[in-house]
CSV table of C-alpha atoms in Angstrom, one decimal:
chain,number,residue,atom,x,y,z
Z,1,MET,CA,-80.0,-20.7,48.1
Z,2,SER,CA,-80.1,-24.7,48.2
Z,3,THR,CA,-80.8,-26.2,51.9
Z,4,SER,CA,-77.3,-27.0,52.4
Z,5,GLU,CA,-76.5,-23.8,51.7
Z,6,ALA,CA,-79.1,-22.3,54.4
Z,7,SER,CA,-77.2,-25.0,56.9
Z,8,VAL,CA,-73.9,-23.2,56.9
Z,9,THR,CA,-73.2,-19.7,58.3
Z,10,ARG,CA,-72.2,-17.7,55.2
Z,11,ILE,CA,-69.8,-14.7,56.1
Z,12,MET,CA,-68.6,-12.6,53.5
Z,13,VAL,CA,-65.1,-11.3,53.7
Z,14,ALA,CA,-64.6,-8.0,51.8
Z,15,VAL,CA,-60.8,-7.9,51.1
Z,16,ASN,CA,-58.5,-5.4,49.2
Z,17,GLU,CA,-54.8,-5.0,47.9
Z,18,SER,CA,-52.1,-3.5,50.1
Z,19,THR,CA,-51.7,0.2,49.3
Z,20,ILE,CA,-48.0,-0.2,50.5
Z,21,ARG,CA,-45.8,0.0,47.4
Z,22,GLY,CA,-43.8,-2.7,46.1
Z,23,TYR,CA,-46.1,-4.9,48.3
Z,24,PRO,CA,-48.4,-6.7,46.1
Z,25,HIS,CA,-50.3,-8.8,48.5
Z,26,ALA,CA,-53.3,-8.7,50.6
Z,27,SER,CA,-53.7,-5.4,52.8
Z,28,ILE,CA,-52.7,-5.5,56.7
Z,29,SER,CA,-56.4,-5.1,57.6
Z,30,SER,CA,-58.0,-7.8,55.1
Z,31,ARG,CA,-55.7,-10.4,56.2
Z,32,GLY,CA,-56.5,-9.2,60.0
Z,33,ALA,CA,-60.1,-9.3,59.2
Z,34,PHE,CA,-59.5,-13.0,57.6
Z,35,GLU,CA,-57.6,-14.3,60.5
Z,36,TRP,CA,-60.1,-13.1,63.2
Z,37,THR,CA,-62.9,-14.6,61.4
Z,38,VAL,CA,-60.9,-18.0,61.4
Z,39,GLN,CA,-59.5,-17.9,64.7
Z,40,LYS,CA,-62.6,-16.7,66.7
Z,41,ILE,CA,-65.7,-17.6,64.5
Z,42,VAL,CA,-65.0,-20.8,62.6
Z,43,ARG,CA,-62.3,-22.1,65.1
Z,44,SER,CA,-62.6,-26.2,64.5
Z,45,ASN,CA,-65.9,-26.2,63.0
Z,46,ALA,CA,-64.8,-25.7,59.3
Z,47,SER,CA,-67.8,-27.6,58.1
Z,48,GLY,CA,-70.3,-25.0,60.0
Z,49,PHE,CA,-69.0,-22.4,57.9
Z,50,LYS,CA,-68.7,-20.8,54.4
Z,51,LEU,CA,-66.4,-17.9,53.6
Z,52,LEU,CA,-67.1,-15.7,50.6
Z,53,PHE,CA,-64.3,-12.9,49.6
Z,54,LEU,CA,-65.5,-10.4,47.4
Z,55,HIS,CA,-62.6,-8.1,46.1
Z,56,VAL,CA,-63.7,-4.6,44.8
Z,57,GLN,CA,-61.2,-3.1,42.3
Z,58,VAL,CA,-61.4,0.6,41.8
Z,59,PRO,CA,-61.2,1.9,38.1
Z,60,ASP,CA,-58.4,4.4,37.8
Z,61,GLU,CA,-59.5,7.8,37.4
Z,62,ASP,CA,-58.1,8.4,34.2
Z,63,GLY,CA,-57.9,4.9,33.3
Z,64,PHE,CA,-54.0,5.1,32.3
Z,65,ASP,CA,-52.7,4.6,35.6
Z,66,ASP,CA,-48.9,5.0,35.0
Z,67,MET,CA,-48.6,4.7,31.0
Z,68,ASP,CA,-48.7,7.8,29.1
Z,69,SER,CA,-52.3,8.6,28.2
Z,70,MET,CA,-51.4,10.3,24.6
Z,71,TYR,CA,-50.2,7.0,23.3
Z,72,ALA,CA,-52.4,4.6,24.9
Z,73,SER,CA,-53.4,1.8,21.9
Z,74,PRO,CA,-56.4,-0.6,22.1
Z,75,GLU,CA,-53.5,-3.3,23.0
Z,76,ASP,CA,-52.6,-1.3,26.0
Z,77,PHE,CA,-56.0,-1.1,27.4
Z,78,LYS,CA,-56.0,-4.9,26.9
Z,79,ASN,CA,-53.1,-5.4,28.8
Z,80,MET,CA,-54.2,-3.2,31.4
Z,81,LYS,CA,-57.4,-5.1,32.0
Z,82,ASN,CA,-55.4,-8.4,31.7
Z,83,ARG,CA,-53.0,-7.0,34.5
Z,84,ASP,CA,-55.7,-6.0,36.6
Z,85,ARG,CA,-57.3,-9.2,36.2
Z,86,ALA,CA,-54.1,-11.2,37.2
Z,87,ARG,CA,-53.6,-8.6,40.3
Z,88,GLY,CA,-57.1,-9.5,41.5
Z,89,LEU,CA,-57.0,-13.3,41.2
Z,90,HIS,CA,-53.4,-13.3,43.1
Z,91,LEU,CA,-55.5,-11.5,45.7
Z,92,LEU,CA,-58.1,-13.8,45.9
Z,93,GLU,CA,-55.7,-16.7,45.7
Z,94,PHE,CA,-53.9,-15.8,49.1
Z,95,PHE,CA,-57.4,-16.4,51.0
Z,96,VAL,CA,-58.7,-19.3,48.7
Z,97,THR,CA,-55.2,-21.3,49.7
Z,98,ARG,CA,-55.8,-20.5,53.2
Z,99,CYS,CA,-59.5,-21.6,53.3
Z,100,HIS,CA,-58.1,-25.1,51.6
Z,101,GLU,CA,-55.5,-25.2,54.4
Z,102,ILE,CA,-57.8,-25.0,56.8
Z,103,GLY,CA,-60.7,-26.9,55.0
Z,104,VAL,CA,-63.3,-24.3,55.1
Z,105,ALA,CA,-65.5,-24.0,52.0
Z,106,CYS,CA,-64.9,-20.6,50.0
Z,107,GLU,CA,-66.1,-18.9,47.0
Z,108,SER,CA,-64.7,-15.7,45.7
Z,109,TRP,CA,-65.2,-13.1,43.2
Z,110,ILE,CA,-63.9,-9.7,41.8
Z,111,LYS,CA,-66.1,-6.7,41.2
Z,112,LYS,CA,-65.3,-3.0,40.2
Z,113,GLY,CA,-66.7,0.2,41.1
Z,114,ASP,CA,-66.8,2.4,44.4
Z,115,PRO,CA,-66.1,-0.3,47.2
Z,116,LYS,CA,-68.7,0.8,49.9
Z,117,GLU,CA,-71.4,1.0,47.2
Z,118,VAL,CA,-70.6,-2.3,45.7
Z,119,ILE,CA,-70.3,-4.3,49.1
Z,120,CYS,CA,-73.7,-2.9,50.2
Z,121,HIS,CA,-75.1,-4.1,46.6
Z,122,GLU,CA,-73.1,-7.5,46.8
Z,123,VAL,CA,-74.8,-8.0,50.4
Z,124,LYS,CA,-78.1,-7.4,49.2
Z,125,ARG,CA,-77.7,-9.9,46.4
Z,126,ILE,CA,-76.1,-12.6,48.4
Z,127,GLN,CA,-77.6,-12.0,51.7
Z,128,PRO,CA,-74.9,-13.5,54.0
Z,129,ASP,CA,-75.3,-14.1,57.7
Z,130,LEU,CA,-72.2,-11.7,58.6
Z,131,LEU,CA,-70.0,-9.3,56.8
Z,132,VAL,CA,-66.5,-9.0,58.2
Z,133,LEU,CA,-64.8,-5.9,57.5
Z,134,GLY,CA,-61.1,-4.8,58.0
Z,135,SER,CA,-60.6,-1.4,59.1
Z,136,ARG,CA,-57.3,0.6,59.4
Z,137,GLY,CA,-58.8,2.0,62.5
Z,138,LEU,CA,-57.5,5.5,61.4
Z,139,GLY,CA,-58.6,8.5,63.9
Z,140,PRO,CA,-61.2,11.3,62.9
Z,141,PHE,CA,-58.4,13.6,61.5
Z,142,GLN,CA,-57.4,11.1,58.8
Z,143,ARG,CA,-60.8,9.8,58.3
Z,144,VAL,CA,-61.6,13.1,56.7
Z,145,PHE,CA,-59.3,12.8,53.8
Z,146,VAL,CA,-59.3,8.9,52.9
Z,147,GLY,CA,-63.0,8.1,54.1
Z,148,THR,CA,-64.0,5.0,55.4
Z,149,VAL,CA,-65.5,2.1,53.6
Z,150,SER,CA,-66.5,0.1,56.8
Z,151,GLU,CA,-68.6,3.1,58.6
Z,152,PHE,CA,-70.6,3.3,55.1
Z,153,CYS,CA,-71.2,-0.4,55.3
Z,154,VAL,CA,-72.2,-0.5,59.0
Z,155,LYS,CA,-74.8,2.0,58.4
Z,156,HIS,CA,-76.0,0.6,54.8
Z,157,ALA,CA,-75.3,-3.1,54.6
Z,158,GLU,CA,-78.4,-5.1,55.0
Z,159,CYS,CA,-77.0,-7.7,57.3
Z,160,PRO,CA,-75.0,-7.7,60.3
Z,161,VAL,CA,-71.5,-6.2,60.1
Z,162,VAL,CA,-68.7,-6.3,62.1
Z,163,THR,CA,-65.3,-4.4,61.8
Z,164,ILE,CA,-61.8,-5.6,62.6
Z,165,LYS,CA,-59.5,-2.9,63.4
Z,166,ARG,CA,-55.6,-3.6,62.6
Z,167,ARG,CA,-53.6,-4.0,65.3
Z,168,SER,CA,-51.8,-1.0,66.4
Z,169,ASP,CA,-48.2,-3.3,66.3
Z,170,GLU,CA,-49.1,-3.9,62.6
Z,171,THR,CA,-50.0,0.0,61.7
Z,172,PRO,CA,-47.3,0.8,58.8
Z,173,GLN,CA,-45.3,4.2,59.3
Z,174,ASP,CA,-48.0,6.1,57.3
Z,175,PRO,CA,-51.2,5.0,59.0
Z,176,VAL,CA,-53.1,5.9,56.0
Z,177,ASP,CA,-51.3,3.0,54.3
Z,178,ASP,CA,-52.5,-0.4,54.7
M,1,MET,CA,-57.2,-14.6,81.9
M,2,SER,CA,-56.1,-18.1,82.3
M,3,THR,CA,-55.1,-20.0,79.3
M,4,SER,CA,-58.3,-22.1,79.2
M,5,GLU,CA,-60.4,-18.7,78.8
M,6,ALA,CA,-57.7,-17.5,76.1
M,7,SER,CA,-58.7,-20.5,74.2
M,8,VAL,CA,-62.5,-20.2,74.1
M,9,THR,CA,-64.1,-17.3,72.2
M,10,ARG,CA,-65.6,-14.8,74.5
M,11,ILE,CA,-68.7,-13.4,73.1
M,12,MET,CA,-70.3,-10.4,75.2
M,13,VAL,CA,-74.0,-10.1,74.8
M,14,ALA,CA,-75.8,-6.8,76.4
M,15,VAL,CA,-79.2,-7.8,77.2
M,16,ASN,CA,-82.0,-5.6,78.5
M,17,GLU,CA,-85.8,-6.0,79.4
M,18,SER,CA,-88.5,-5.7,77.4
M,19,THR,CA,-90.1,-1.9,77.4
M,20,ILE,CA,-93.4,-3.6,76.7
M,21,ARG,CA,-95.8,-2.9,79.6
M,22,GLY,CA,-96.9,-6.1,81.3
M,23,TYR,CA,-94.4,-8.2,79.7
M,24,PRO,CA,-91.4,-8.7,82.2
M,25,HIS,CA,-89.0,-10.5,79.9
M,26,ALA,CA,-86.2,-9.9,77.7
M,27,SER,CA,-86.4,-7.5,75.0
M,28,ILE,CA,-87.3,-8.5,71.4
M,29,SER,CA,-84.0,-7.1,70.3
M,30,SER,CA,-82.0,-9.1,73.5
M,31,ARG,CA,-83.3,-12.1,72.2
M,32,GLY,CA,-82.7,-11.8,68.6
M,33,ALA,CA,-79.3,-10.7,69.2
M,34,PHE,CA,-78.7,-14.0,71.5
M,35,GLU,CA,-80.4,-16.2,69.1
M,36,TRP,CA,-78.5,-14.9,66.1
M,37,THR,CA,-75.1,-15.9,68.0
M,38,VAL,CA,-76.3,-19.2,69.1
M,39,GLN,CA,-77.5,-20.0,65.5
M,40,LYS,CA,-75.1,-18.4,63.3
M,41,ILE,CA,-71.4,-18.4,65.4
M,42,VAL,CA,-71.5,-20.9,68.0
M,43,ARG,CA,-73.6,-23.5,66.0
M,44,SER,CA,-73.0,-27.0,67.1
M,45,ASN,CA,-69.5,-25.8,68.6
M,46,ALA,CA,-70.7,-25.3,71.9
M,47,SER,CA,-67.1,-26.0,73.7
M,48,GLY,CA,-65.4,-23.4,71.9
M,49,PHE,CA,-67.4,-20.3,73.1
M,50,LYS,CA,-68.5,-18.4,76.2
M,51,LEU,CA,-71.3,-15.9,76.2
M,52,LEU,CA,-70.9,-13.2,78.7
M,53,PHE,CA,-74.2,-11.7,79.5
M,54,LEU,CA,-74.2,-8.2,81.0
M,55,HIS,CA,-77.7,-6.3,81.7
M,56,VAL,CA,-77.2,-2.6,82.8
M,57,GLN,CA,-80.1,-1.2,84.7
M,58,VAL,CA,-81.1,2.4,84.5
M,59,PRO,CA,-81.4,3.8,87.6
M,60,ASP,CA,-84.8,5.4,87.8
M,61,GLU,CA,-84.2,9.5,87.3
M,62,ASP,CA,-86.2,10.4,90.6
M,63,GLY,CA,-85.4,7.4,92.5
M,64,PHE,CA,-88.7,6.6,93.2
M,65,ASP,CA,-90.6,5.4,90.3
M,66,ASP,CA,-94.2,4.3,90.7
M,67,MET,CA,-94.4,5.3,94.5
M,68,ASP,CA,-95.0,8.2,96.4
M,69,SER,CA,-91.7,9.9,96.7
M,70,MET,CA,-92.9,12.0,99.7
M,71,TYR,CA,-93.7,9.2,102.0
M,72,ALA,CA,-91.0,7.1,100.8
M,73,SER,CA,-89.1,5.1,103.8
M,74,PRO,CA,-85.8,3.6,104.4
M,75,GLU,CA,-87.8,0.4,104.0
M,76,ASP,CA,-89.7,1.3,100.8
M,77,PHE,CA,-85.9,2.0,99.3
M,78,LYS,CA,-84.9,-1.5,100.1
M,79,ASN,CA,-88.1,-3.1,98.7
M,80,MET,CA,-87.3,-1.2,95.5
M,81,LYS,CA,-83.6,-2.4,95.6
M,82,ASN,CA,-84.7,-5.6,96.1
M,83,ARG,CA,-87.5,-5.7,93.2
M,84,ASP,CA,-84.9,-4.1,90.7
M,85,ARG,CA,-82.3,-6.9,91.7
M,86,ALA,CA,-85.2,-9.6,91.1
M,87,ARG,CA,-86.1,-8.2,87.8
M,88,GLY,CA,-82.7,-8.4,87.1
M,89,LEU,CA,-81.9,-11.9,87.9
M,90,HIS,CA,-85.2,-13.0,86.4
M,91,LEU,CA,-83.8,-11.5,82.8
M,92,LEU,CA,-80.5,-13.0,83.1
M,93,GLU,CA,-82.0,-16.4,84.2
M,94,PHE,CA,-83.8,-16.6,80.6
M,95,PHE,CA,-80.5,-16.4,78.9
M,96,VAL,CA,-78.5,-18.6,81.4
M,97,THR,CA,-80.9,-21.3,81.2
M,98,ARG,CA,-80.9,-21.4,77.5
M,99,CYS,CA,-76.9,-21.4,77.7
M,100,HIS,CA,-77.3,-24.7,79.8
M,101,GLU,CA,-79.7,-26.2,77.3
M,102,ILE,CA,-77.3,-25.8,74.3
M,103,GLY,CA,-74.3,-26.8,76.7
M,104,VAL,CA,-72.5,-23.3,75.9
M,105,ALA,CA,-70.5,-21.8,79.1
M,106,CYS,CA,-71.7,-18.4,80.3
M,107,GLU,CA,-71.4,-15.8,83.2
M,108,SER,CA,-74.0,-13.3,83.8
M,109,TRP,CA,-74.0,-10.0,86.0
M,110,ILE,CA,-75.8,-6.8,86.5
M,111,LYS,CA,-74.5,-3.4,86.4
M,112,LYS,CA,-76.2,0.2,86.9
M,113,GLY,CA,-75.7,3.2,85.2
M,114,ASP,CA,-75.8,4.5,81.6
M,115,PRO,CA,-76.1,1.6,79.4
M,116,LYS,CA,-73.7,2.4,76.6
M,117,GLU,CA,-71.0,3.8,78.9
M,118,VAL,CA,-71.4,0.6,81.1
M,119,ILE,CA,-70.9,-1.8,78.4
M,120,CYS,CA,-67.9,0.2,77.0
M,121,HIS,CA,-66.5,0.0,80.3
M,122,GLU,CA,-67.1,-3.4,81.0
M,123,VAL,CA,-65.5,-4.3,77.2
M,124,LYS,CA,-62.4,-2.6,78.5
M,125,ARG,CA,-62.5,-4.7,81.6
M,126,ILE,CA,-63.4,-8.0,80.2
M,127,GLN,CA,-61.9,-7.6,76.9
M,128,PRO,CA,-64.2,-10.0,74.9
M,129,ASP,CA,-63.3,-11.0,71.4
M,130,LEU,CA,-66.9,-9.9,70.2
M,131,LEU,CA,-69.6,-7.8,71.5
M,132,VAL,CA,-73.0,-8.5,70.4
M,133,LEU,CA,-75.9,-6.0,70.8
M,134,GLY,CA,-79.4,-6.3,69.9
M,135,SER,CA,-80.8,-3.2,68.0
M,136,ARG,CA,-84.5,-2.0,67.7
M,137,GLY,CA,-83.3,-0.9,63.5
M,138,LEU,CA,-85.0,2.3,64.2
M,139,GLY,CA,-84.9,5.2,61.4
M,140,PRO,CA,-83.1,8.5,61.8
M,141,PHE,CA,-86.3,10.6,63.0
M,142,GLN,CA,-87.2,8.0,65.8
M,143,ARG,CA,-83.2,7.7,67.0
M,144,VAL,CA,-83.3,11.3,67.6
M,145,PHE,CA,-85.8,10.9,70.5
M,146,VAL,CA,-84.4,7.9,71.8
M,147,GLY,CA,-80.8,7.7,71.1
M,148,THR,CA,-78.9,4.5,70.4
M,149,VAL,CA,-77.0,2.7,72.5
M,150,SER,CA,-75.6,0.3,69.6
M,151,GLU,CA,-74.1,3.4,67.2
M,152,PHE,CA,-72.2,4.4,70.4
M,153,CYS,CA,-70.6,1.1,71.1
M,154,VAL,CA,-69.9,0.8,67.6
M,155,LYS,CA,-67.7,3.6,67.8
M,156,HIS,CA,-66.5,3.7,71.3
M,157,ALA,CA,-66.1,0.2,72.5
M,158,GLU,CA,-62.6,-1.4,72.6
M,159,CYS,CA,-63.4,-4.9,70.7
M,160,PRO,CA,-65.1,-5.9,67.7
M,161,VAL,CA,-69.1,-4.7,67.7
M,162,VAL,CA,-71.9,-6.9,65.7
M,163,THR,CA,-75.4,-5.3,65.9
M,164,ILE,CA,-78.3,-7.2,65.3
M,165,LYS,CA,-81.2,-5.3,64.0
M,166,ARG,CA,-84.8,-6.8,65.0
M,167,ARG,CA,-86.8,-8.5,62.2
M,168,SER,CA,-89.4,-6.4,60.9
M,169,ASP,CA,-92.0,-9.2,61.6
M,170,GLU,CA,-91.1,-8.8,65.2
M,171,THR,CA,-91.3,-5.1,65.7
M,172,PRO,CA,-94.2,-4.2,67.9
M,173,GLN,CA,-96.9,-1.9,67.0
M,174,ASP,CA,-94.7,1.3,68.7
M,175,PRO,CA,-91.4,0.6,67.2
M,176,VAL,CA,-90.0,2.5,69.8
M,177,ASP,CA,-91.1,-0.6,72.1
M,178,ASP,CA,-89.0,-3.4,72.5
């Protein structure tokens, strides 16, 4: 970390895609976490901050997603990988573009794996001053089935963590969606 | 909340006294939480923030503390009350003075009761943009005996919460002390 790096507040924001079908964009809670960071923390002091966007892609369990696993060729695999990459870049582009508009410095990168484990690992590696996570704000009953990345990171990430709950007027029809 | 209030980021910082005997000052973790807020969030943008210091005093269980309960007179009670008040004000003075030095607006007040309950109640009433809490960063074994205010507030406070763990080089001989 250079001296100039140390002189800004480095905020890591973990972002993911919406789970709503046909909506290939940032999730509602990711956008909420980002907007909160900009409006409440960065404010007009863009030069005092650097935002670090981490997107963790979860590998498909069977590796074939929506195509026929019996007939997947090496070419199919390659296409799949490229498609994932394009989707990840498209997601990060949204946040990077907003940062350019505001004039705040940023970096962004993609990792694969279990989001909660990867986020904590990247915190250890990057040592941000703050980790901002969006959360769907599910009740205890819903949480049992979907788990929550934020609860894990609040406990295990080696930096201060703030969880931004989704606004109730932004909750989709199925609250497990995001 | 007036329009001018809404245009700054209002950060509530819950502060308490040190538990170290003969050290009548802010706790190590309270000071850590405050310094983190100033250095990492407020930075040079003092006019963009307002700090709200809440100190919750825990009533003595028997109401008599270190004097002989059998012979406490109404005058003794009054003195005790005044002494508590003076200690609370002394604590808040430390943070308010620092804010004046930095040029950031602040408010401070004292409440009595169970800290975790009172903090969540005051968050509901005041609606800050962020609640900052210091934490001793105790392990699970120690936590069983001393409880943690921060864990409760992360779950129950109706605003984003960030917990600032005490730096390991600031941990006193007995880590339960603060």
